[in-house]
Short mmCIF file of C-alpha atoms in Angstrom, two decimals:
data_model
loop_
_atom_site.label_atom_id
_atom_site.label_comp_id
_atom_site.label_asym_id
_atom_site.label_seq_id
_atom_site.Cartn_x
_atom_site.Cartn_y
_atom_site.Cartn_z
CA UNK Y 1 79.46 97.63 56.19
CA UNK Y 2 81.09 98.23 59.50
CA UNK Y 3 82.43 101.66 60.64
CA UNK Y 4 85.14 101.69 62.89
CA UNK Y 5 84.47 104.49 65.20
CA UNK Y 6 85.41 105.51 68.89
CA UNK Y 7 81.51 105.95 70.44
CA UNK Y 8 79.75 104.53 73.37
CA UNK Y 9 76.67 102.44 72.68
CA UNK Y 10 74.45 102.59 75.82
CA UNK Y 11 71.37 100.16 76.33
CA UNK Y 12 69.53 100.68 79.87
CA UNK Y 13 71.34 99.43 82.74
CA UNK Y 14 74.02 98.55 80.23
CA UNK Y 15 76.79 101.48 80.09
CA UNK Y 16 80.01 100.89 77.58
CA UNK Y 17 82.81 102.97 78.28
CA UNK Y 18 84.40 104.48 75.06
CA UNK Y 19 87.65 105.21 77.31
CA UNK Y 20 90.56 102.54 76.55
CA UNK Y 21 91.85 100.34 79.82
CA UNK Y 22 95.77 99.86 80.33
CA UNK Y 23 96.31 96.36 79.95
CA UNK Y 24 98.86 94.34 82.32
CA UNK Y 25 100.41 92.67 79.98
CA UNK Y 26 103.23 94.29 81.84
CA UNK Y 27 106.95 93.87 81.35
CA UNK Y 28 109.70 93.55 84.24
CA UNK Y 29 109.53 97.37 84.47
CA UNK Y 30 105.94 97.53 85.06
CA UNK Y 31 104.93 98.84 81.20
CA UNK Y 32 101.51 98.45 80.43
CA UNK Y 33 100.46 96.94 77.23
CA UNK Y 34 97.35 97.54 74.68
CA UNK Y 35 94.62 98.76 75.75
CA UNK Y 36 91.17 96.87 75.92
CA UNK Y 37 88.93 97.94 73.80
CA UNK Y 38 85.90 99.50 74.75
CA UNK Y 39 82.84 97.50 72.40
CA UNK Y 40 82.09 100.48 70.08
CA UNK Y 41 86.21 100.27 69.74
CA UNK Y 42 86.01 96.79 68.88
CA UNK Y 43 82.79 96.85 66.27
CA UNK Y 44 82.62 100.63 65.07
CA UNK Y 45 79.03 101.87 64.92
CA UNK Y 46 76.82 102.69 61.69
CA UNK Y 47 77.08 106.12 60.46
CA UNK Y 48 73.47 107.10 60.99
CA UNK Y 49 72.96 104.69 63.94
CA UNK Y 50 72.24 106.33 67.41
CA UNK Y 51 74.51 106.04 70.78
CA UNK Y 52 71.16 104.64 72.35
CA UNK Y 53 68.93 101.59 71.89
CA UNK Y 54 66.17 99.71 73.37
CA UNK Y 55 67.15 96.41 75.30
CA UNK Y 56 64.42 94.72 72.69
CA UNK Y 57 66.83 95.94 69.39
CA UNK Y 58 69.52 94.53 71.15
CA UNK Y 59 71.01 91.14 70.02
CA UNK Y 60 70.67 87.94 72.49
CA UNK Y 61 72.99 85.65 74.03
CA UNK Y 62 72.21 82.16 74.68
CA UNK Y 63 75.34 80.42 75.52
CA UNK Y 64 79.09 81.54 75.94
CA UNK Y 65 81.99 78.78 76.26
CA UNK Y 66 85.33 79.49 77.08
CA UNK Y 67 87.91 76.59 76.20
CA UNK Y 68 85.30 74.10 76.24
CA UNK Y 69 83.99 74.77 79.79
CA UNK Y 70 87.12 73.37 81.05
CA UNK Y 71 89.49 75.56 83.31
CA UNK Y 72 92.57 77.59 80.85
CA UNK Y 73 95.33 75.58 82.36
CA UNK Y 74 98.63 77.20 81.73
CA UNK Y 75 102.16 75.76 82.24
CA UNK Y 76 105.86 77.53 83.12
CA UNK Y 77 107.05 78.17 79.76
CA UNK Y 78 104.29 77.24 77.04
CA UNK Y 79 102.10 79.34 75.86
CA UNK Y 80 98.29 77.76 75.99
CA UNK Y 81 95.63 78.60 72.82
CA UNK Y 82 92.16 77.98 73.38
CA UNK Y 83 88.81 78.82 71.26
CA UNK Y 84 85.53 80.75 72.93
CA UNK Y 85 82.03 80.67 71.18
CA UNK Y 86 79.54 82.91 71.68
CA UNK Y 87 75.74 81.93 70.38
CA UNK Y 88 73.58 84.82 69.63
CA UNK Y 89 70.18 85.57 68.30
CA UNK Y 90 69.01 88.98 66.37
CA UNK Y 91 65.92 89.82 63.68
CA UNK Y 92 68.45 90.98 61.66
CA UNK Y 93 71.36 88.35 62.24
CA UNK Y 94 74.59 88.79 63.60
CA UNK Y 95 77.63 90.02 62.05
CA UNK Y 96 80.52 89.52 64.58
CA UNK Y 97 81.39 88.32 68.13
CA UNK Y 98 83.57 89.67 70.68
CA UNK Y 99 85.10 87.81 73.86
CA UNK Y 100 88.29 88.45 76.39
CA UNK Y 101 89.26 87.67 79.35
CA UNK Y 102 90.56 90.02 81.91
CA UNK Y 103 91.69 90.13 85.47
CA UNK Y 104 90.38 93.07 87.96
CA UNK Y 105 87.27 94.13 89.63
CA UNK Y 106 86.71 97.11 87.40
CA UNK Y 107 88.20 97.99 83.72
CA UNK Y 108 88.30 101.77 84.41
CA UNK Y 109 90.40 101.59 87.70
CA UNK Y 110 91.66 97.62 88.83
CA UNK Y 111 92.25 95.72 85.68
CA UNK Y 112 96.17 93.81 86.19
CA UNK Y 113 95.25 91.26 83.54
CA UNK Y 114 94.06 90.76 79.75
CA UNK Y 115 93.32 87.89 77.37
CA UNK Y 116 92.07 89.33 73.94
CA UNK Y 117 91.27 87.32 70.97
CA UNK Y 118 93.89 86.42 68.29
CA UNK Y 119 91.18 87.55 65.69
CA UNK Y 120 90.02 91.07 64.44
CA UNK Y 121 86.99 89.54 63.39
CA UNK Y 122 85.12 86.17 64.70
CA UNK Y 123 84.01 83.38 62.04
CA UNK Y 124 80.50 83.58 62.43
CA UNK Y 125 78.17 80.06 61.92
CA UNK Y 126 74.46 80.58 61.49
CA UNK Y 127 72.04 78.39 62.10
CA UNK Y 128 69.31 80.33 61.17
CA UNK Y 129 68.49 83.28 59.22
CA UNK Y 130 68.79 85.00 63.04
CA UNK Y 131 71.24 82.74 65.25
CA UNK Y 132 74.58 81.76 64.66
CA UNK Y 133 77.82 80.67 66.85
CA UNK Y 134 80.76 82.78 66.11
CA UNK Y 135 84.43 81.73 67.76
CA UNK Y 136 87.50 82.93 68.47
CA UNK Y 137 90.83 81.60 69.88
CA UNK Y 138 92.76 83.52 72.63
CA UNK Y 139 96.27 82.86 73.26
CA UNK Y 140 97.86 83.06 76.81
CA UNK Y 141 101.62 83.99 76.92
CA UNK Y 142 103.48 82.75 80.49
CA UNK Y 143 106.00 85.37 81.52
CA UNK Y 144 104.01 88.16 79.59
CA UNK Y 145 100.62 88.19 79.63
CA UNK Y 146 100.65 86.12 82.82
CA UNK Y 147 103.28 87.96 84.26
CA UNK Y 148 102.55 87.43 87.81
CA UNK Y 149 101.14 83.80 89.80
CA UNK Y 150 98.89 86.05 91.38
CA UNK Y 151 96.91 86.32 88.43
CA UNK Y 152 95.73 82.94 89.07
CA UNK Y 153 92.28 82.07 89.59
CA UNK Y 154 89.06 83.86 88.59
CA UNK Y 155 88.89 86.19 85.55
CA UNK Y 156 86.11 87.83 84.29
CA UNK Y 157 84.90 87.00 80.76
CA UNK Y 158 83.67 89.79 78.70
CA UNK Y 159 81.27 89.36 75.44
CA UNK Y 160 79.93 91.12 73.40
CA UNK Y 161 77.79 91.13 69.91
CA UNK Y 162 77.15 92.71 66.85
CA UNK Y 163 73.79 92.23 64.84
CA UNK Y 164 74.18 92.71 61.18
CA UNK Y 165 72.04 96.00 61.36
CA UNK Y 166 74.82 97.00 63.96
CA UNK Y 167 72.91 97.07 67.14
CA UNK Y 168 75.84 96.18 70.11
CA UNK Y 169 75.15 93.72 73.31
CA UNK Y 170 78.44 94.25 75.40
CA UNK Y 171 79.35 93.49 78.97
CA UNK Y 172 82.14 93.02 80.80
CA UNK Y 173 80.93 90.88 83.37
CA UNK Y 174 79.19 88.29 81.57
CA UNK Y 175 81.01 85.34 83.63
CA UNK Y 176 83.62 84.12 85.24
CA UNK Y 177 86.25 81.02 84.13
CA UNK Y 178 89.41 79.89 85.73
CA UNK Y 179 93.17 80.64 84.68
CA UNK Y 180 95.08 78.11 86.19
CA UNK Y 181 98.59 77.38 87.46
CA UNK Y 182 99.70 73.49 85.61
CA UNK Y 183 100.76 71.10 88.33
CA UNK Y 184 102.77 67.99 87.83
CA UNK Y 185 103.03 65.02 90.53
CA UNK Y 186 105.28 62.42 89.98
CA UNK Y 187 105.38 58.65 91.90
CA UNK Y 188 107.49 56.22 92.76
CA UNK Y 189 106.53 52.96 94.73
CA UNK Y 190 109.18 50.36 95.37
CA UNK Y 191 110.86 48.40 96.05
CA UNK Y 192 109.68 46.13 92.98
CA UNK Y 193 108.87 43.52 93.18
CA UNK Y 194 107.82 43.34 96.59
CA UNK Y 195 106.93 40.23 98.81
CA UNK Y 196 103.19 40.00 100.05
CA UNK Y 197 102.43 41.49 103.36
CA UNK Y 198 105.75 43.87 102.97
CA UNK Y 199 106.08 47.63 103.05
CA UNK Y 200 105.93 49.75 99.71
CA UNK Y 201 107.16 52.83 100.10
CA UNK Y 202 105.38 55.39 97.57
CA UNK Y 203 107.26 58.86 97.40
CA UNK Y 204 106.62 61.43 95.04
CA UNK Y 205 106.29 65.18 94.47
CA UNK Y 206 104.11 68.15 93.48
CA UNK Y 207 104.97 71.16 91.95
CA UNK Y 208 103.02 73.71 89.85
CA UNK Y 209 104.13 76.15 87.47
CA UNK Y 210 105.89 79.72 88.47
CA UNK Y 211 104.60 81.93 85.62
CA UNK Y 212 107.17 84.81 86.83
CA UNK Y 213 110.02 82.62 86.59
CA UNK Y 214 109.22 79.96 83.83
CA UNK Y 215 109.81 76.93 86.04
CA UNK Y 216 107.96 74.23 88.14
CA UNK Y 217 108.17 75.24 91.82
CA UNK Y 218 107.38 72.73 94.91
CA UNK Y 219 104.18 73.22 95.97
CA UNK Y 220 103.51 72.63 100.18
CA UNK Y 221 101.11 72.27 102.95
CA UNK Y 222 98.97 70.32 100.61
CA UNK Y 223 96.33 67.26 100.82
CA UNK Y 224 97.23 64.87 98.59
CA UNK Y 225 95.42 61.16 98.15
CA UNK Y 226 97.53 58.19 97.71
CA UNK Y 227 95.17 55.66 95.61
CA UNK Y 228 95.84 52.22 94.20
CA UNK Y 229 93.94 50.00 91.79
CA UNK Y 230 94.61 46.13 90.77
CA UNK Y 231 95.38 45.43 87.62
CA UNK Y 232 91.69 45.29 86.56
CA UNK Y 233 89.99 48.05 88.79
CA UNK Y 234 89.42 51.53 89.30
CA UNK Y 235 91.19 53.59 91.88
CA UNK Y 236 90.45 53.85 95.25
CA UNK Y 237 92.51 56.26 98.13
CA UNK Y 238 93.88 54.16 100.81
CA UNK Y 239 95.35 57.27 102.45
CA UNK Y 240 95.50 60.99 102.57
CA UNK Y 241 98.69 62.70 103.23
CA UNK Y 242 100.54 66.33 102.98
CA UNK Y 243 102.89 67.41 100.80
CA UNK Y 244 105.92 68.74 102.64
CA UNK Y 245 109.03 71.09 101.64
CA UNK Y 246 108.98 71.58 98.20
CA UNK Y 247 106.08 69.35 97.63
CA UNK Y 248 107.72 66.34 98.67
CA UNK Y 249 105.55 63.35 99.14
CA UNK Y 250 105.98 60.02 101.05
CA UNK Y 251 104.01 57.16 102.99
CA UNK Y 252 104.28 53.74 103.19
CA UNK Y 253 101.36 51.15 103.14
CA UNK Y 254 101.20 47.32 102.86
CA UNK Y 255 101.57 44.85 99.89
CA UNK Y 256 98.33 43.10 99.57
CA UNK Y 257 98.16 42.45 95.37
CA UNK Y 258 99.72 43.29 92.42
CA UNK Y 259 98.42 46.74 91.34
CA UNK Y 260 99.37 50.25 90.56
CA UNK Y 261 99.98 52.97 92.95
CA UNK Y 262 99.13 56.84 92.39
CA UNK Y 263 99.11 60.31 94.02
CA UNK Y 264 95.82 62.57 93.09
CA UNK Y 265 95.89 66.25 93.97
CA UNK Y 266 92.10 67.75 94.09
CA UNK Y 267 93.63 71.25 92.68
CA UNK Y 268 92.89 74.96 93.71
CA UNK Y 269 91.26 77.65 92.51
CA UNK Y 270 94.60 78.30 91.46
CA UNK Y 271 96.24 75.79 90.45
CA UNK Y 272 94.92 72.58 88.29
CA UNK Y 273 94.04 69.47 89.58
CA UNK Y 274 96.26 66.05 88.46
CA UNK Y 275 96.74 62.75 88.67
CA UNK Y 276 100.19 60.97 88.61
CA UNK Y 277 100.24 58.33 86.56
CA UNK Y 278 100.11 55.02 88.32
CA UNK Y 279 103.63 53.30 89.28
CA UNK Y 280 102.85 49.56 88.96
CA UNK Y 281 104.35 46.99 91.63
CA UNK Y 282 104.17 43.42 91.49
CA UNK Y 283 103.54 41.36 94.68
CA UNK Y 284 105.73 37.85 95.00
#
């Protein structure tokens, strides 16, 4: 049975703070919010079970997947819920899985951001009398725990795991995975129908979401690919072109077919990528 207890388990190179870190899941004012847990916090440690190990006692991880390798993309005003898996080996089996996410370059002294898991405990799959897949869902709150759009981009994801005779693997720094800033980009081609040989004006604009201030603000000074495909085809960019103030968008090309007219934006680290959805115009 698991014992909750505040210890530090400490495997070579491998050195697990038993000290909580403040959280930024910060309010207006600047409060900080739990603390993230340190891994001996988070699993306990057996009663006659030393502080020390040898990296061969320790369990192994094989794979880690956070929202199902795809970027977290989070809009203005809805919070996003995702699941992360962690795969892990041990002679004994394992017991339970940790994972978070957290912003920062060191969770002792720069940590502004922190994803935990919804769970106390992860639902463990095995596979095998020594492997199993345990998961997790995290939920991320705009306006709360993504309090600020600079916390958009690269977090770190921690893991750790617990073998069923309670040996600990823990790091913070196992990998990193994207937290992402939803963008929306509207078109509009016209006029429709057009005659052959004509202009079509396509306008449109971009925006992305302003965590801070739960709305969709314009989003400038970038490339954006106008694309069209017949009726038929597949998409192809005619034109590349820069969004202006407040991500305003506009070009004008020539009617050749009938066919569908889009804007694609590439994304940034950031902010997510999109496609509008295509704006069809028939050709007289």
């Amino acid at each position: 049975m698991r014992i909750r207890a505040t210890v530090a388990a400490v495997s070579g190179a491998l050195a697990l703070s038993a000290l909580a870190v403040p959280s930024a899941q910060a309010t207006s004012q600047g409060d900080l919010g739990p603390a993230k847990p340190s891994a001996a916090e988070r699993f306990g440690a057996s009663a006659n079970r030393s502080a020390f190990s040898t990296a061969a006692a320790l369990p192994t991880v094989s794979k880690v997947t956070v929202n199902s390798g795809k970027n977290v993309v989070v809009g203005a005003t809805a919070a996003k819920t995702f699941t992360v898996s962690v795969t892990a080996s041990h002679a004994s089996g394992i017991e339970d899985a940790y994972i978070d996410l957290w912003h920062g370059t060191d969770v002792e002294t720069d940590i502004d951001g922190y994803l935990p898991p919804n769970e106390e405990y992860a639902t463990c799959t095995a596979s095998s009398a020594t492997t199993s897949t345990c998961k997790l869902t995290i939920t991320a709150y705009p306006g709360s725990d993504l309090y600020s759009n600079s916390l958009a981009g690269n977090w770190n994801v921690a893991v750790g795991v617990l073998s069923n005779d309670q040996q600990i693997y823990y790091t913070d720094f196992y990998a990193k995975h994207k937290v992402q800033r939803l963008a929306k980009l509207t078109v509009n081609a016209s006029p429709e129908p057009v005659a052959k040989g004509a202009t079509v004006t396509v306008s449109g604009k971009l925006t992305r979401a302003d965590w801070a201030n739960a709305r969709y603000v314009g989003l400038n000074g970038q490339s954006v690919k106008l694309q069209y495909r017949t009726k038929t085809g597949s998409y192809t960019t005619l034109k590349t072109i820069t969004s202006g103030t407040g991500g305003a968008l506009k070009t004008t090309v020539k009617a050749t077919a009938d066919g569908y007219y889009r804007y694609a934006f590439a994304g940034l680290t950031s902010t997510s990528a999109v496609n509008a959805t295509g704006d069809f115009v028939d050709v007289k």
